Amino acid sequence: MAGKREKIYPESKIELSPFVARHYDFLLDLVTLGGYARFIRKAMADLGIKPEDSILDLGCGTGRNAELMMKYLGPTGKITGLDLLPEMQEQFQKRFKDRARASFQQQRIDVPFDLGEKYDLAFMSFVLHGFPQPTRMIILENARRHLKPGGRLTILDYAEFPLEEKSKLFRWVFRTFECKYALDFIEYDWKAILRQLDFQVEEEKYYFKRSIRLLKSRLPD
């Protein structure tokens, strides 16, 4: 059927249909009544980007986050966005005329890969929760492989929380609209997992009543 493609992870919602991928930002703003736009601007400001940073954006989507991050970069800073979907590449490249400073590579992040380059910051926004746990570990290893000594890994995603302690409405929304992998993602101790991968956890920032977290970590120098 036109507009359909076979999913790598059928039980995940991380892989979007061509239509949703093309209109993702508009649909996200529409269903959140503009709330997501305000939230993501705040989260990007909280990243602590340095003007000279080289950033690897794993699962970059349309480039919306990259566009916000670029505002904090100086003339030597740059962003490389990775995503699987060609629709995301099209939208990413529409945002950036300077391909030397903001480039896109169509790349699966759930299998081992090597770009042959090291970065100051690896960033993921609402990516990890959409994969099974063994695949999440591959993605984290990919991020670590591409960081310089002392490089930072920052993950914006759901925090750990007991779902049963949330409101009835929250539980319904989460179970209805999230994939099954998100249900176990919120049960893992992600700080402990990062430490097992040699990252030093540096800071946490929470949003939406501690349901979402910006988790900052760093490799040793």
CSV table of C-alpha atoms in Angstrom, one decimal:
chain,number,residue,atom,x,y,z
A,1,MET,CA,0.0,0.0,0.0
A,2,ALA,CA,1.3,3.5,-0.9
A,3,GLY,CA,2.7,5.4,2.1
A,4,LYS,CA,3.4,2.2,4.1
A,5,ARG,CA,6.7,0.7,4.9
A,6,GLU,CA,7.7,-2.3,6.9
A,7,LYS,CA,8.8,-1.4,10.5
A,8,ILE,CA,12.0,-2.7,12.0
A,9,TYR,CA,10.3,-2.5,15.4
A,10,PRO,CA,6.6,-3.1,14.9
A,11,GLU,CA,5.8,-2.7,18.6
A,12,SER,CA,7.5,0.7,18.8
A,13,LYS,CA,6.2,4.1,17.9
A,14,ILE,CA,9.6,5.5,17.1
A,15,GLU,CA,9.3,4.7,13.4
A,16,LEU,CA,6.8,7.1,11.8
A,17,SER,CA,4.7,6.7,8.7
A,18,PRO,CA,5.8,8.9,5.8
A,19,PHE,CA,2.8,11.2,6.3
A,20,VAL,CA,3.4,11.7,10.0
A,21,ALA,CA,7.2,12.1,9.4
A,22,ARG,CA,6.5,14.9,6.9
A,23,HIS,CA,4.2,16.8,9.2
A,24,TYR,CA,5.7,15.7,12.6
A,25,ASP,CA,6.4,19.1,14.0
A,26,PHE,CA,3.0,20.6,13.1
A,27,LEU,CA,1.2,17.6,14.5
A,28,LEU,CA,3.2,17.6,17.7
A,29,ASP,CA,2.5,21.3,18.3
A,30,LEU,CA,-1.2,20.8,17.4
A,31,VAL,CA,-1.8,17.9,19.9
A,32,THR,CA,0.1,19.6,22.7
A,33,LEU,CA,-1.5,23.1,22.0
A,34,GLY,CA,1.9,24.6,21.6
A,35,GLY,CA,3.1,23.1,24.9
A,36,TYR,CA,5.8,21.0,23.3
A,37,ALA,CA,7.4,24.0,21.6
A,38,ARG,CA,7.8,25.9,24.9
A,39,PHE,CA,9.1,22.8,26.6
A,40,ILE,CA,11.7,21.9,24.0
A,41,ARG,CA,13.0,25.5,23.9
A,42,LYS,CA,13.6,25.3,27.7
A,43,ALA,CA,15.2,21.9,27.5
A,44,MET,CA,17.6,23.0,24.7
A,45,ALA,CA,18.6,26.0,26.8
A,46,ASP,CA,19.3,23.7,29.7
A,47,LEU,CA,21.8,21.6,27.6
A,48,GLY,CA,24.7,23.9,28.4
A,49,ILE,CA,26.0,23.9,24.9
A,50,LYS,CA,29.4,25.6,24.4
A,51,PRO,CA,30.0,27.8,21.4
A,52,GLU,CA,32.8,25.5,20.1
A,53,ASP,CA,30.9,22.2,20.6
A,54,SER,CA,30.6,19.5,17.9
A,55,ILE,CA,27.3,17.8,18.5
A,56,LEU,CA,26.1,14.4,17.4
A,57,ASP,CA,22.2,14.3,17.4
A,58,LEU,CA,21.2,10.6,17.4
A,59,GLY,CA,17.6,10.2,16.1
A,60,CYS,CA,17.5,13.9,15.0
A,61,GLY,CA,14.2,13.8,13.3
A,62,THR,CA,13.2,16.9,11.5
A,63,GLY,CA,16.1,19.0,12.8
A,64,ARG,CA,13.9,21.0,15.1
A,65,ASN,CA,16.2,20.4,18.1
A,66,ALA,CA,19.3,20.9,16.0
A,67,GLU,CA,18.0,24.3,14.9
A,68,LEU,CA,17.5,25.3,18.6
A,69,MET,CA,20.9,24.0,19.5
A,70,MET,CA,22.6,25.9,16.7
A,71,LYS,CA,21.6,29.2,18.4
A,72,TYR,CA,24.1,28.4,21.1
A,73,LEU,CA,27.0,27.5,18.8
A,74,GLY,CA,29.7,29.8,17.6
A,75,PRO,CA,31.2,29.9,14.2
A,76,THR,CA,33.3,26.8,14.8
A,77,GLY,CA,30.5,24.7,16.3
A,78,LYS,CA,28.7,22.1,14.3
A,79,ILE,CA,25.9,19.5,14.4
A,80,THR,CA,25.6,16.1,12.7
A,81,GLY,CA,22.1,14.7,12.7
A,82,LEU,CA,21.4,11.0,12.3
A,83,ASP,CA,18.1,9.5,11.4
A,84,LEU,CA,16.8,6.6,9.3
A,85,LEU,CA,13.8,8.3,7.6
A,86,PRO,CA,14.3,10.1,4.2
A,87,GLU,CA,11.4,12.4,5.1
A,88,MET,CA,13.4,13.6,8.1
A,89,GLN,CA,16.4,14.2,5.9
A,90,GLU,CA,14.3,16.4,3.6
A,91,GLN,CA,13.1,18.5,6.5
A,92,PHE,CA,16.4,18.7,8.3
A,93,GLN,CA,18.2,19.9,5.2
A,94,LYS,CA,15.5,22.6,4.5
A,95,ARG,CA,16.3,24.1,7.9
A,96,PHE,CA,20.1,24.5,7.2
A,97,LYS,CA,21.7,26.1,4.2
A,98,ASP,CA,25.2,25.7,5.7
A,99,ARG,CA,25.7,22.0,5.4
A,100,ALA,CA,29.3,22.3,6.7
A,101,ARG,CA,27.9,23.3,10.1
A,102,ALA,CA,24.7,21.2,10.2
A,103,SER,CA,24.8,18.0,8.2
A,104,PHE,CA,22.5,15.0,8.0
A,105,GLN,CA,23.4,11.3,7.6
A,106,GLN,CA,20.7,8.7,6.9
A,107,GLN,CA,21.9,6.2,9.5
A,108,ARG,CA,20.4,3.5,11.7
A,109,ILE,CA,21.5,4.2,15.3
A,110,ASP,CA,20.3,0.8,16.6
A,111,VAL,CA,23.2,-1.2,15.0
A,112,PRO,CA,26.9,-0.6,15.6
A,113,PHE,CA,28.4,2.0,13.3
A,114,ASP,CA,31.4,4.3,13.1
A,115,LEU,CA,31.4,7.7,11.4
A,116,GLY,CA,35.1,8.1,11.8
A,117,GLU,CA,34.7,11.2,13.9
A,118,LYS,CA,34.6,12.2,17.6
A,119,TYR,CA,32.3,14.7,19.1
A,120,ASP,CA,32.1,16.9,22.2
A,121,LEU,CA,28.4,16.1,22.9
A,122,ALA,CA,26.1,13.3,21.9
A,123,PHE,CA,22.4,14.0,22.4
A,124,MET,CA,19.2,12.0,22.2
A,125,SER,CA,15.7,13.3,22.6
A,126,PHE,CA,12.9,10.8,23.2
A,127,VAL,CA,14.8,8.1,21.4
A,128,LEU,CA,15.9,5.4,23.9
A,129,HIS,CA,12.4,4.6,25.3
A,130,GLY,CA,11.2,3.5,21.9
A,131,PHE,CA,13.6,0.5,21.7
A,132,PRO,CA,14.0,-2.8,23.5
A,133,GLN,CA,16.6,-2.8,26.2
A,134,PRO,CA,19.4,-4.7,24.3
A,135,THR,CA,19.0,-2.2,21.5
A,136,ARG,CA,19.2,0.7,23.9
A,137,MET,CA,22.6,-0.6,25.0
A,138,ILE,CA,23.8,-0.7,21.4
A,139,ILE,CA,22.7,2.9,20.9
A,140,LEU,CA,24.5,4.0,24.1
A,141,GLU,CA,27.6,2.2,22.9
A,142,ASN,CA,27.4,4.0,19.6
A,143,ALA,CA,27.1,7.3,21.4
A,144,ARG,CA,30.2,6.5,23.6
A,145,ARG,CA,32.2,5.4,20.5
A,146,HIS,CA,31.7,8.8,18.9
A,147,LEU,CA,32.7,10.9,21.9
A,148,LYS,CA,36.1,12.5,22.6
A,149,PRO,CA,37.8,11.9,25.9
A,150,GLY,CA,35.8,14.0,28.4
A,151,GLY,CA,32.9,14.1,25.9
A,152,ARG,CA,29.3,14.6,27.2
A,153,LEU,CA,26.2,12.4,26.7
A,154,THR,CA,22.9,14.1,27.4
A,155,ILE,CA,19.6,12.1,27.2
A,156,LEU,CA,16.2,13.8,27.2
A,157,ASP,CA,13.6,11.2,27.8
A,158,TYR,CA,11.2,9.9,30.4
A,159,ALA,CA,12.5,9.8,33.9
A,160,GLU,CA,12.2,6.7,36.2
A,161,PHE,CA,8.9,6.6,38.0
A,162,PRO,CA,6.4,4.2,39.3
A,163,LEU,CA,3.5,4.5,36.8
A,164,GLU,CA,1.0,3.4,39.4
A,165,GLU,CA,1.8,6.5,41.5
A,166,LYS,CA,0.8,8.8,38.6
A,167,SER,CA,-2.7,10.1,38.1
A,168,LYS,CA,-5.4,8.0,36.4
A,169,LEU,CA,-5.3,10.4,33.4
A,170,PHE,CA,-1.5,10.2,33.1
A,171,ARG,CA,-1.6,6.4,33.3
A,172,TRP,CA,-4.3,6.2,30.6
A,173,VAL,CA,-2.4,8.6,28.3
A,174,PHE,CA,0.9,6.8,28.8
A,175,ARG,CA,-0.5,3.3,28.2
A,176,THR,CA,-2.6,4.4,25.3
A,177,PHE,CA,-0.2,6.5,23.3
A,178,GLU,CA,3.2,5.1,24.3
A,179,CYS,CA,4.7,1.8,23.1
A,180,LYS,CA,5.3,-1.2,25.3
A,181,TYR,CA,9.0,-0.5,25.4
A,182,ALA,CA,8.3,2.8,27.3
A,183,LEU,CA,6.7,0.8,30.1
A,184,ASP,CA,9.9,-0.9,31.0
A,185,PHE,CA,12.1,2.1,30.2
A,186,ILE,CA,10.8,4.0,33.2
A,187,GLU,CA,11.7,1.1,35.5
A,188,TYR,CA,15.5,1.1,34.7
A,189,ASP,CA,18.1,2.9,36.8
A,190,TRP,CA,19.6,4.9,33.9
A,191,LYS,CA,22.2,6.6,36.1
A,192,ALA,CA,23.5,3.2,37.1
A,193,ILE,CA,23.6,2.0,33.5
A,194,LEU,CA,25.5,5.1,32.4
A,195,ARG,CA,28.1,4.5,35.2
A,196,GLN,CA,28.5,0.9,34.0
A,197,LEU,CA,29.5,2.4,30.6
A,198,ASP,CA,32.1,4.6,32.3
A,199,PHE,CA,30.1,7.8,32.2
A,200,GLN,CA,30.1,10.2,35.2
A,201,VAL,CA,26.6,11.4,35.8
A,202,GLU,CA,26.8,15.2,36.3
A,203,GLU,CA,23.3,16.7,36.4
A,204,GLU,CA,19.6,16.0,36.2
A,205,LYS,CA,16.9,18.5,35.2
A,206,TYR,CA,13.2,17.5,35.5
A,207,TYR,CA,10.1,18.7,33.7
A,208,PHE,CA,6.4,18.0,33.9
A,209,LYS,CA,6.3,16.9,37.6
A,210,ARG,CA,9.4,14.8,37.3
A,211,SER,CA,8.0,12.7,34.4
A,212,ILE,CA,10.7,13.9,31.9
A,213,ARG,CA,14.4,14.3,32.6
A,214,LEU,CA,17.4,15.8,31.0
A,215,LEU,CA,20.2,13.5,32.2
A,216,LYS,CA,23.7,14.8,31.7
A,217,SER,CA,26.8,12.6,31.9
A,218,ARG,CA,30.5,12.7,30.8
A,219,LEU,CA,33.3,10.4,29.9
A,220,PRO,CA,36.6,10.6,31.8
A,221,ASP,CA,39.2,12.9,30.2
